[in-house]
Structure formats: structure tokens, C-alpha cells
Amino acid sequence: MIITLPLLSYKLFMTIEQVVQKIKENDPQADTTVIVRAYNFAFKAHDGQIRKTGEPYIIHPLNTAFTLAQIKADIPTIAAGLLHDVPEDTATTFEEVKKTFGEEIAYLVEGVTKLSKIKYRGEERYRESLRKMFLAMAEDIRVILIKFADRLHNLRTLEGVEEKKRQRICQETLEIYAPIAGLLGVWSLKWQMEDICFKHLQPDEYKDLEYRYEVEQRTELNEYIELLKKMLSVELTKADIEHKIEGRFKHLYSIWQKMKNKHRKFDEIYDVFALRVIVPTVADCYNTLGIIHSLWRPNYNRFKDYIAVPKPNGYRSLHTTVFGPGGKATEFQIRTDEMHEEAQYGISAHVNYKNKLHDGYGKNQPMRWVQEILDAQKDSKNTDEFIQTVKLNVFRDRIFVYTPKGDVYDLPRGSTPIDLAYAVHTEIGNKSSSALVNGKISQIDSELTNGDVVEIIIEKGRKGPNHDWLKFVKTKKAKDRIKQYSRRFQLSSIKRIIPGLSDK
Ligand code: MN
């Protein structure tokens, strides 16, 4: 049985039937029983809760799940999308989720809950560690996908949020979420997130650009694009190449960034649109390229063969810019259906594909994939600032823990509460007596794991660290501080015995 919602005019009204239908569109064989169960479970848990926009709460997880279905996430991910706010925001506990839905779904829900605890302060050091942590924390990349879908719906309903918080959410999205979406190749979500944030953060610029783009350019462009499509289609048909041609419009935020970064006016951004040709095989791609180049003179500086040399995130296509009718610079992107799918959904298409391939899910698999991206990116010349800072060892040997206030610390694997204490402040390290790890009292030598929330308990009257701590601490800072203290301590004892000994 499916619980139905009263049909009112909510802004983004969504039903479980729509989610199920989307899943079946992608995979008619998909078993959606667990999706409906998760929906009913979440419905009951959130019953009576209203969002700031005035909608019943369930609309939010439903939209999250729908976005996940759109990007072709797998069934457990979509189910977890429906359940993602249950443990945190309702009386239903995480244990109940686990008991009802099993390890895998519960693991994903827990991952999302953990990620939500991270607070963003708009400072450089946080930006960096948040990005790193985001990736490292998600031992399972599907957790990030859920977080993206969650964020997208929150952005779409920002109207109900007060100005200051809205700004913070948009800033965080542009600086943390969008770059990661790009890194993972989930372009469809990256663009949507960016345009919404742009609209909220720079409303005047956004409106201005929207007007120029929609009203001044689009009609003219449409005629031009139709003409090109017709010309190319005739030639492709002659060559017996099956094809689909789409006119692609760039999203406003990327146009605005180009104008800003390259100090160009709107009219000078010539690649505000591109034509995309989708053909059945790789051979067809190259044949199509030949046909385009025989129709219009190519600008060879702007030819890129991402099929022979895919981008580090796996993106494949042929890109070429030609001088079209009237000498207008026009970009073509040529790819197969499979490449097209990957280009839109990035890692999520990849994860799903791998799933089917191996029939079962290795938690570490997607992480390795991210590492491959990073490996490849390391050698590339256009390494962006983000990837430069996210070094490979970050993922292998580091853990990320946070304080109850949400501050993030990255520590070597095997670190203990004492390592964290010294990372926070030498005095806190020196006076540590025990720790609360995820709310439970723990030994100061217990090994921390990724995502732990750690509160250090200090003993005010304590003079200094215990020399034995050196046996288990992992960070250089903790070791140095403890040794330093012991030396000072020894020295002062010796001084007491041999007065007049200098500090040197
Ligand atoms: Mn949520």
C-alpha cells in the first residue's frame, strides 16, 4: 500500500509514483519494493512536520529521491535518499532504520547524517578541509550523491530561508559542492546548483544576464542553430550515419564567470551555445567530425580529441569549433550515446554500471575511482587549485574528525584523542584526561575513525602530559610537544638538584 499525499499546489510537488516511474524509465526490470517501503517509513516518521516553505516535510525526501533517480543512482541510494533526514530530524532512530532496511541502506543514511554535521564558516582553511573531508568521508561515493540531491532541493526552496543563512548556503554550495560535483563529473547537478546560487548571491547580474541571454540572443540563435542542424543532418543522412543533434545552451553562471575571468562582454562570449551530435559508434564520431570539417572551416586551435585522450574525470567526446555560416564561431561536440550518458551523470552512471558488472558493491570501489581521477589529474597541466591540494595520501592515510562545534581536523590514520587535543591547542593536549567520542566516554589512546565527533575532556589542575603517551600518539605535533614538555620537566628537576644550570 502506498500512502498518498493530499494534492495541493506545492512548489515542487512530488509523489512516490513519479519517483518509481523515473526508476522504471531507466531500468524497467528494477525492483522498487524497497523504495515504496522507504517512502512509507519516511512518511510516517516525518508526519506532521512542515518545511519553512509550508510544504509537508516528505516533499523534501521525495524530491531528493527523484533527483537521484534522474541521475540513475542505484536502488539503495534512492531508498537512502528517502530516509536521509529520518534519524536526524524525527523521533525514529537510526537503529530502527537499520533494523527495517538493513546494513547497506543504513550505512548510506548514516553517511549523509555525518556529512550534514560539518559546518561551513567561509574561511579558506575550512573550505580546503571541507572539500577534502567531503571526499574522504564518503568512503562510499553514493553518500555524496545523496548529499548533492538533498542540497539541490534545499536550494530550490531557499525562499523560505532567512537572508543570512541563504547566503551561507549558496556560498557553501559554490565553494564546496559544485567543485566536487564537477570533479565527479555530475554536470547536470553542478550546473543546476550553480545557477540557483548565482541567482541568490548576485540577483541583479543574474537578471541582467538572463534577460540578454533569453530575449536578445536566443531567438536569433535558435534560427542559426536550426539552420546548422538542417545542413549537417542532410550530410549525415547521405553518409548513412544515424544521428541526433541537440543545440546546447550554456548555463548562466558559466557565462558570467567567463565574462568576469576573461574580462569579456556578453557579445564576446562566442561559445554561449554549442551543438551536440550523438551517434552510435566511435567510428561514426570521427566520420561526423570529417563531415563537419568539410562543411565549415575548422579552427584547429580549438579541436580536442577527448575520445583518444579522455579527461581525467572520464569525460569523452570530440570537440571542434568551426566558422559556420556568416563566419560565426560554432562549437560542436560529437559523442556516442554511452559517452553522452556518462557526461551527464558522471560518477553516478559509472557507479551504477560497476554495480551491475560485479553484482554486489565493494565499498572501496568508488574511492579508488576518485583516486584514479586524482592520479590522472596529477600529471595534467591544467590541474586546478582544488586537486593540487587534495593529494593522494589524503585518502589513504588520513582521517577526518570533528569537534562538537563542527570544526574539522585532518589527522593521520591511527590517531587518538591526544593527537586531536594537540592539534587543537598545546595546552589542551597537555591537560587532556579523557575524551567523549561520539558521545561515549573513551580512553585517550583509543583509535579514532573517520567522521568521529570528539570532545576532549581536560583536567584543569593537570601539570602536563604523560611520557607514556609517546607510545601511541601518531602526529608529529603531539610527539614534539610531549617530548618538549618531558625535557623541560626533566631539566627543571635536574636544576633543582644542581642549581645554577642554564636553560641551554
Ligand atoms: Mn535533507
PDB file of C-alpha atoms in Angstrom, residues 134-319:
ATOM      1  CA  PHE A 134      33.785  15.561   1.808  1.00  0.00           C
ATOM      2  CA  LEU A 135      35.606  13.166  -0.431  1.00  0.00           C
ATOM      3  CA  ALA A 136      37.440  11.248   2.246  1.00  0.00           C
ATOM      4  CA  MET A 137      34.413  10.852   4.460  1.00  0.00           C
ATOM      5  CA  ALA A 138      32.396   9.394   1.736  1.00  0.00           C
ATOM      6  CA  GLU A 139      34.075   6.041   1.701  1.00  0.00           C
ATOM      7  CA  ASP A 140      31.081   5.375  -0.443  1.00  0.00           C
ATOM      8  CA  ILE A 141      30.614   7.919  -3.200  1.00  0.00           C
ATOM      9  CA  ARG A 142      26.860   7.330  -3.124  1.00  0.00           C
ATOM     10  CA  VAL A 143      26.711   9.284   0.120  1.00  0.00           C
ATOM     11  CA  ILE A 144      27.921  12.352  -1.757  1.00  0.00           C
ATOM     12  CA  LEU A 145      25.323  11.851  -4.468  1.00  0.00           C
ATOM     13  CA  ILE A 146      22.549  11.836  -1.854  1.00  0.00           C
ATOM     14  CA  LYS A 147      24.011  14.963  -0.299  1.00  0.00           C
ATOM     15  CA  PHE A 148      24.011  16.673  -3.708  1.00  0.00           C
ATOM     16  CA  ALA A 149      20.389  15.764  -4.350  1.00  0.00           C
ATOM     17  CA  ASP A 150      19.438  16.915  -0.851  1.00  0.00           C
ATOM     18  CA  ARG A 151      21.232  20.206  -1.386  1.00  0.00           C
ATOM     19  CA  LEU A 152      19.654  20.777  -4.782  1.00  0.00           C
ATOM     20  CA  HIS A 153      16.152  20.606  -3.356  1.00  0.00           C
ATOM     21  CA  ASN A 154      17.117  22.829  -0.440  1.00  0.00           C
ATOM     22  CA  LEU A 155      18.417  25.368  -2.937  1.00  0.00           C
ATOM     23  CA  ARG A 156      15.233  25.227  -4.940  1.00  0.00           C
ATOM     24  CA  THR A 157      13.245  26.066  -1.841  1.00  0.00           C
ATOM     25  CA  LEU A 158      15.535  28.757  -0.427  1.00  0.00           C
ATOM     26  CA  GLU A 159      12.746  31.312  -0.433  1.00  0.00           C
ATOM     27  CA  GLY A 160      11.645  30.101   2.975  1.00  0.00           C
ATOM     28  CA  VAL A 161      15.080  30.714   4.460  1.00  0.00           C
ATOM     29  CA  GLU A 162      16.280  33.946   6.041  1.00  0.00           C
ATOM     30  CA  GLU A 163      18.717  36.101   4.090  1.00  0.00           C
ATOM     31  CA  LYS A 164      21.877  35.406   6.060  1.00  0.00           C
ATOM     32  CA  LYS A 165      21.501  31.660   6.096  1.00  0.00           C
ATOM     33  CA  ARG A 166      20.587  31.708   2.424  1.00  0.00           C
ATOM     34  CA  GLN A 167      23.857  33.475   1.627  1.00  0.00           C
ATOM     35  CA  ARG A 168      25.827  30.965   3.648  1.00  0.00           C
ATOM     36  CA  ILE A 169      24.184  28.001   1.937  1.00  0.00           C
ATOM     37  CA  CYS A 170      24.828  29.456  -1.518  1.00  0.00           C
ATOM     38  CA  GLN A 171      28.431  30.284  -0.738  1.00  0.00           C
ATOM     39  CA  GLU A 172      28.998  26.825   0.640  1.00  0.00           C
ATOM     40  CA  THR A 173      27.422  25.272  -2.424  1.00  0.00           C
ATOM     41  CA  LEU A 174      29.565  27.262  -4.849  1.00  0.00           C
ATOM     42  CA  GLU A 175      32.757  26.610  -2.941  1.00  0.00           C
ATOM     43  CA  ILE A 176      32.327  23.030  -1.770  1.00  0.00           C
ATOM     44  CA  TYR A 177      29.527  21.179  -3.522  1.00  0.00           C
ATOM     45  CA  ALA A 178      29.777  22.459  -7.073  1.00  0.00           C
ATOM     46  CA  PRO A 179      33.534  21.858  -7.481  1.00  0.00           C
ATOM     47  CA  ILE A 180      33.143  18.327  -6.168  1.00  0.00           C
ATOM     48  CA  ALA A 181      30.190  17.684  -8.478  1.00  0.00           C
ATOM     49  CA  GLY A 182      32.430  18.831 -11.312  1.00  0.00           C
ATOM     50  CA  LEU A 183      35.279  16.633 -10.176  1.00  0.00           C
ATOM     51  CA  LEU A 184      32.973  13.644 -10.117  1.00  0.00           C
ATOM     52  CA  GLY A 185      31.509  14.630 -13.467  1.00  0.00           C
ATOM     53  CA  VAL A 186      27.932  15.033 -12.270  1.00  0.00           C
ATOM     54  CA  TRP A 187      27.497  18.061 -14.508  1.00  0.00           C
ATOM     55  CA  SER A 188      23.729  18.150 -14.536  1.00  0.00           C
ATOM     56  CA  LEU A 189      23.707  18.766 -10.775  1.00  0.00           C
ATOM     57  CA  LYS A 190      26.690  21.106 -10.802  1.00  0.00           C
ATOM     58  CA  TRP A 191      25.029  23.443 -13.289  1.00  0.00           C
ATOM     59  CA  GLN A 192      21.698  23.491 -11.553  1.00  0.00           C
ATOM     60  CA  MET A 193      23.285  24.213  -8.187  1.00  0.00           C
ATOM     61  CA  GLU A 194      25.450  26.985  -9.613  1.00  0.00           C
ATOM     62  CA  ASP A 195      22.678  28.817 -11.396  1.00  0.00           C
ATOM     63  CA  ILE A 196      20.425  28.840  -8.340  1.00  0.00           C
ATOM     64  CA  CYS A 197      23.264  30.155  -6.142  1.00  0.00           C
ATOM     65  CA  PHE A 198      24.198  32.761  -8.715  1.00  0.00           C
ATOM     66  CA  LYS A 199      20.608  33.961  -8.734  1.00  0.00           C
ATOM     67  CA  HIS A 200      20.558  34.354  -4.959  1.00  0.00           C
ATOM     68  CA  LEU A 201      24.020  35.828  -4.486  1.00  0.00           C
ATOM     69  CA  GLN A 202      24.059  38.229  -7.458  1.00  0.00           C
ATOM     70  CA  PRO A 203      20.393  38.863  -8.208  1.00  0.00           C
ATOM     71  CA  ASP A 204      20.996  41.943 -10.378  1.00  0.00           C
ATOM     72  CA  GLU A 205      23.727  40.409 -12.503  1.00  0.00           C
ATOM     73  CA  TYR A 206      21.674  37.278 -12.839  1.00  0.00           C
ATOM     74  CA  LYS A 207      18.581  39.110 -14.039  1.00  0.00           C
ATOM     75  CA  ASP A 208      20.564  41.216 -16.454  1.00  0.00           C
ATOM     76  CA  LEU A 209      22.283  38.196 -17.962  1.00  0.00           C
ATOM     77  CA  GLU A 210      19.093  36.205 -18.074  1.00  0.00           C
ATOM     78  CA  TYR A 211      17.387  38.966 -19.994  1.00  0.00           C
ATOM     79  CA  ARG A 212      20.169  39.374 -22.513  1.00  0.00           C
ATOM     80  CA  TYR A 213      20.510  35.657 -22.931  1.00  0.00           C
ATOM     81  CA  GLU A 214      16.858  34.807 -23.230  1.00  0.00           C
ATOM     82  CA  VAL A 215      15.493  37.805 -25.030  1.00  0.00           C
ATOM     83  CA  GLU A 216      18.288  39.322 -27.067  1.00  0.00           C
ATOM     84  CA  GLN A 217      20.151  36.236 -28.103  1.00  0.00           C
ATOM     85  CA  ARG A 218      18.011  33.223 -28.006  1.00  0.00           C
ATOM     86  CA  THR A 219      15.601  33.916 -30.831  1.00  0.00           C
ATOM     87  CA  GLU A 220      18.379  34.808 -33.189  1.00  0.00           C
ATOM     88  CA  LEU A 221      20.457  31.892 -32.039  1.00  0.00           C
ATOM     89  CA  ASN A 222      17.593  29.493 -32.456  1.00  0.00           C
ATOM     90  CA  GLU A 223      17.297  30.320 -36.144  1.00  0.00           C
ATOM     91  CA  TYR A 224      21.025  29.911 -36.580  1.00  0.00           C
ATOM     92  CA  ILE A 225      21.070  26.601 -34.757  1.00  0.00           C
ATOM     93  CA  GLU A 226      18.151  25.281 -36.788  1.00  0.00           C
ATOM     94  CA  LEU A 227      19.977  26.164 -39.983  1.00  0.00           C
ATOM     95  CA  LEU A 228      23.139  24.341 -38.889  1.00  0.00           C
ATOM     96  CA  LYS A 229      21.190  21.305 -37.765  1.00  0.00           C
ATOM     97  CA  LYS A 230      19.465  21.029 -41.110  1.00  0.00           C
ATOM     98  CA  MET A 231      22.677  21.372 -43.108  1.00  0.00           C
ATOM     99  CA  LEU A 232      24.512  18.785 -41.047  1.00  0.00           C
ATOM    100  CA  SER A 233      21.609  16.371 -40.876  1.00  0.00           C
ATOM    101  CA  VAL A 234      21.386  16.219 -44.676  1.00  0.00           C
ATOM    102  CA  GLU A 235      25.064  15.304 -44.970  1.00  0.00           C
ATOM    103  CA  LEU A 236      24.969  12.726 -42.171  1.00  0.00           C
ATOM    104  CA  THR A 237      21.963  11.030 -43.716  1.00  0.00           C
ATOM    105  CA  LYS A 238      23.781  10.880 -47.036  1.00  0.00           C
ATOM    106  CA  ALA A 239      26.703   9.190 -45.272  1.00  0.00           C
ATOM    107  CA  ASP A 240      24.270   6.769 -43.639  1.00  0.00           C
ATOM    108  CA  ILE A 241      25.106   7.846 -40.096  1.00  0.00           C
ATOM    109  CA  GLU A 242      22.291   7.606 -37.598  1.00  0.00           C
ATOM    110  CA  HIS A 243      22.270  10.769 -35.510  1.00  0.00           C
ATOM    111  CA  LYS A 244      20.666  13.095 -33.006  1.00  0.00           C
ATOM    112  CA  ILE A 245      21.597  16.780 -32.962  1.00  0.00           C
ATOM    113  CA  GLU A 246      20.931  18.963 -29.949  1.00  0.00           C
ATOM    114  CA  GLY A 247      21.517  22.668 -29.527  1.00  0.00           C
ATOM    115  CA  ARG A 248      23.038  23.120 -26.133  1.00  0.00           C
ATOM    116  CA  PHE A 249      22.827  26.305 -24.183  1.00  0.00           C
ATOM    117  CA  LYS A 250      25.389  27.067 -21.553  1.00  0.00           C
ATOM    118  CA  HIS A 251      24.190  27.843 -18.100  1.00  0.00           C
ATOM    119  CA  LEU A 252      24.248  31.420 -16.925  1.00  0.00           C
ATOM    120  CA  TYR A 253      26.781  31.027 -14.146  1.00  0.00           C
ATOM    121  CA  SER A 254      29.455  29.701 -16.511  1.00  0.00           C
ATOM    122  CA  ILE A 255      28.851  32.557 -18.951  1.00  0.00           C
ATOM    123  CA  TRP A 256      29.091  35.048 -16.131  1.00  0.00           C
ATOM    124  CA  GLN A 257      32.323  33.510 -14.880  1.00  0.00           C
ATOM    125  CA  LYS A 258      33.823  33.666 -18.348  1.00  0.00           C
ATOM    126  CA  MET A 259      32.867  37.308 -18.668  1.00  0.00           C
ATOM    127  CA  LYS A 260      34.427  38.021 -15.306  1.00  0.00           C
ATOM    128  CA  ASN A 261      37.590  35.960 -15.631  1.00  0.00           C
ATOM    129  CA  LYS A 262      38.392  36.944 -19.189  1.00  0.00           C
ATOM    130  CA  HIS A 263      37.077  40.500 -18.908  1.00  0.00           C
ATOM    131  CA  ARG A 264      34.784  39.995 -21.831  1.00  0.00           C
ATOM    132  CA  LYS A 265      31.440  41.468 -22.680  1.00  0.00           C
ATOM    133  CA  PHE A 266      28.439  39.243 -23.209  1.00  0.00           C
ATOM    134  CA  ASP A 267      28.632  39.625 -27.012  1.00  0.00           C
ATOM    135  CA  GLU A 268      32.244  38.464 -26.938  1.00  0.00           C
ATOM    136  CA  ILE A 269      31.500  35.102 -25.369  1.00  0.00           C
ATOM    137  CA  TYR A 270      31.123  33.187 -28.577  1.00  0.00           C
ATOM    138  CA  ASP A 271      30.609  29.779 -27.058  1.00  0.00           C
ATOM    139  CA  VAL A 272      27.388  30.570 -25.226  1.00  0.00           C
ATOM    140  CA  PHE A 273      25.990  27.656 -27.147  1.00  0.00           C
ATOM    141  CA  ALA A 274      27.207  24.523 -28.828  1.00  0.00           C
ATOM    142  CA  LEU A 275      25.744  21.799 -30.975  1.00  0.00           C
ATOM    143  CA  ARG A 276      25.916  18.265 -29.782  1.00  0.00           C
ATOM    144  CA  VAL A 277      25.848  15.375 -32.208  1.00  0.00           C
ATOM    145  CA  ILE A 278      25.109  11.934 -30.804  1.00  0.00           C
ATOM    146  CA  VAL A 279      25.908   8.936 -32.989  1.00  0.00           C
ATOM    147  CA  PRO A 280      26.007   5.140 -32.446  1.00  0.00           C
ATOM    148  CA  THR A 281      29.722   4.283 -32.619  1.00  0.00           C
ATOM    149  CA  VAL A 282      33.182   5.755 -32.126  1.00  0.00           C
ATOM    150  CA  ALA A 283      33.877   5.357 -35.841  1.00  0.00           C
ATOM    151  CA  ASP A 284      30.750   7.415 -36.520  1.00  0.00           C
ATOM    152  CA  CYS A 285      32.139  10.132 -34.251  1.00  0.00           C
ATOM    153  CA  TYR A 286      35.257  10.554 -36.375  1.00  0.00           C
ATOM    154  CA  ASN A 287      33.280  10.332 -39.621  1.00  0.00           C
ATOM    155  CA  THR A 288      30.931  13.024 -38.346  1.00  0.00           C
ATOM    156  CA  LEU A 289      33.904  15.182 -37.451  1.00  0.00           C
ATOM    157  CA  GLY A 290      35.162  14.826 -41.024  1.00  0.00           C
ATOM    158  CA  ILE A 291      31.783  15.831 -42.416  1.00  0.00           C
ATOM    159  CA  ILE A 292      31.567  18.899 -40.154  1.00  0.00           C
ATOM    160  CA  HIS A 293      35.052  19.974 -41.189  1.00  0.00           C
ATOM    161  CA  SER A 294      34.163  19.574 -44.857  1.00  0.00           C
ATOM    162  CA  LEU A 295      31.061  21.742 -44.389  1.00  0.00           C
ATOM    163  CA  TRP A 296      32.725  24.538 -42.428  1.00  0.00           C
ATOM    164  CA  ARG A 297      36.291  25.642 -41.910  1.00  0.00           C
ATOM    165  CA  PRO A 298      37.586  24.412 -38.546  1.00  0.00           C
ATOM    166  CA  ASN A 299      39.587  26.452 -36.066  1.00  0.00           C
ATOM    167  CA  TYR A 300      42.289  23.878 -35.378  1.00  0.00           C
ATOM    168  CA  ASN A 301      43.359  25.567 -32.179  1.00  0.00           C
ATOM    169  CA  ARG A 302      40.071  24.586 -30.698  1.00  0.00           C
ATOM    170  CA  PHE A 303      39.971  20.941 -31.676  1.00  0.00           C
ATOM    171  CA  LYS A 304      40.086  18.455 -28.771  1.00  0.00           C
ATOM    172  CA  ASP A 305      40.038  14.695 -29.028  1.00  0.00           C
ATOM    173  CA  TYR A 306      38.772  13.566 -25.648  1.00  0.00           C
ATOM    174  CA  ILE A 307      37.998  10.150 -27.075  1.00  0.00           C
ATOM    175  CA  ALA A 308      41.647   9.298 -27.695  1.00  0.00           C
ATOM    176  CA  VAL A 309      42.666  11.149 -24.523  1.00  0.00           C
ATOM    177  CA  PRO A 310      39.714  11.284 -22.107  1.00  0.00           C
ATOM    178  CA  LYS A 311      39.597  13.996 -19.461  1.00  0.00           C
ATOM    179  CA  PRO A 312      40.774  12.901 -16.016  1.00  0.00           C
ATOM    180  CA  ASN A 313      37.191  12.562 -14.814  1.00  0.00           C
ATOM    181  CA  GLY A 314      36.497  10.131 -17.638  1.00  0.00           C
ATOM    182  CA  TYR A 315      34.800  12.585 -19.995  1.00  0.00           C
ATOM    183  CA  ARG A 316      34.932  11.521 -23.634  1.00  0.00           C
ATOM    184  CA  SER A 317      33.844  13.445 -26.743  1.00  0.00           C
ATOM    185  CA  LEU A 318      35.256  15.178 -29.792  1.00  0.00           C
ATOM    186  CA  HIS A 319      35.151  18.960 -29.573  1.00  0.00           C
TER     187      HIS A 319
END
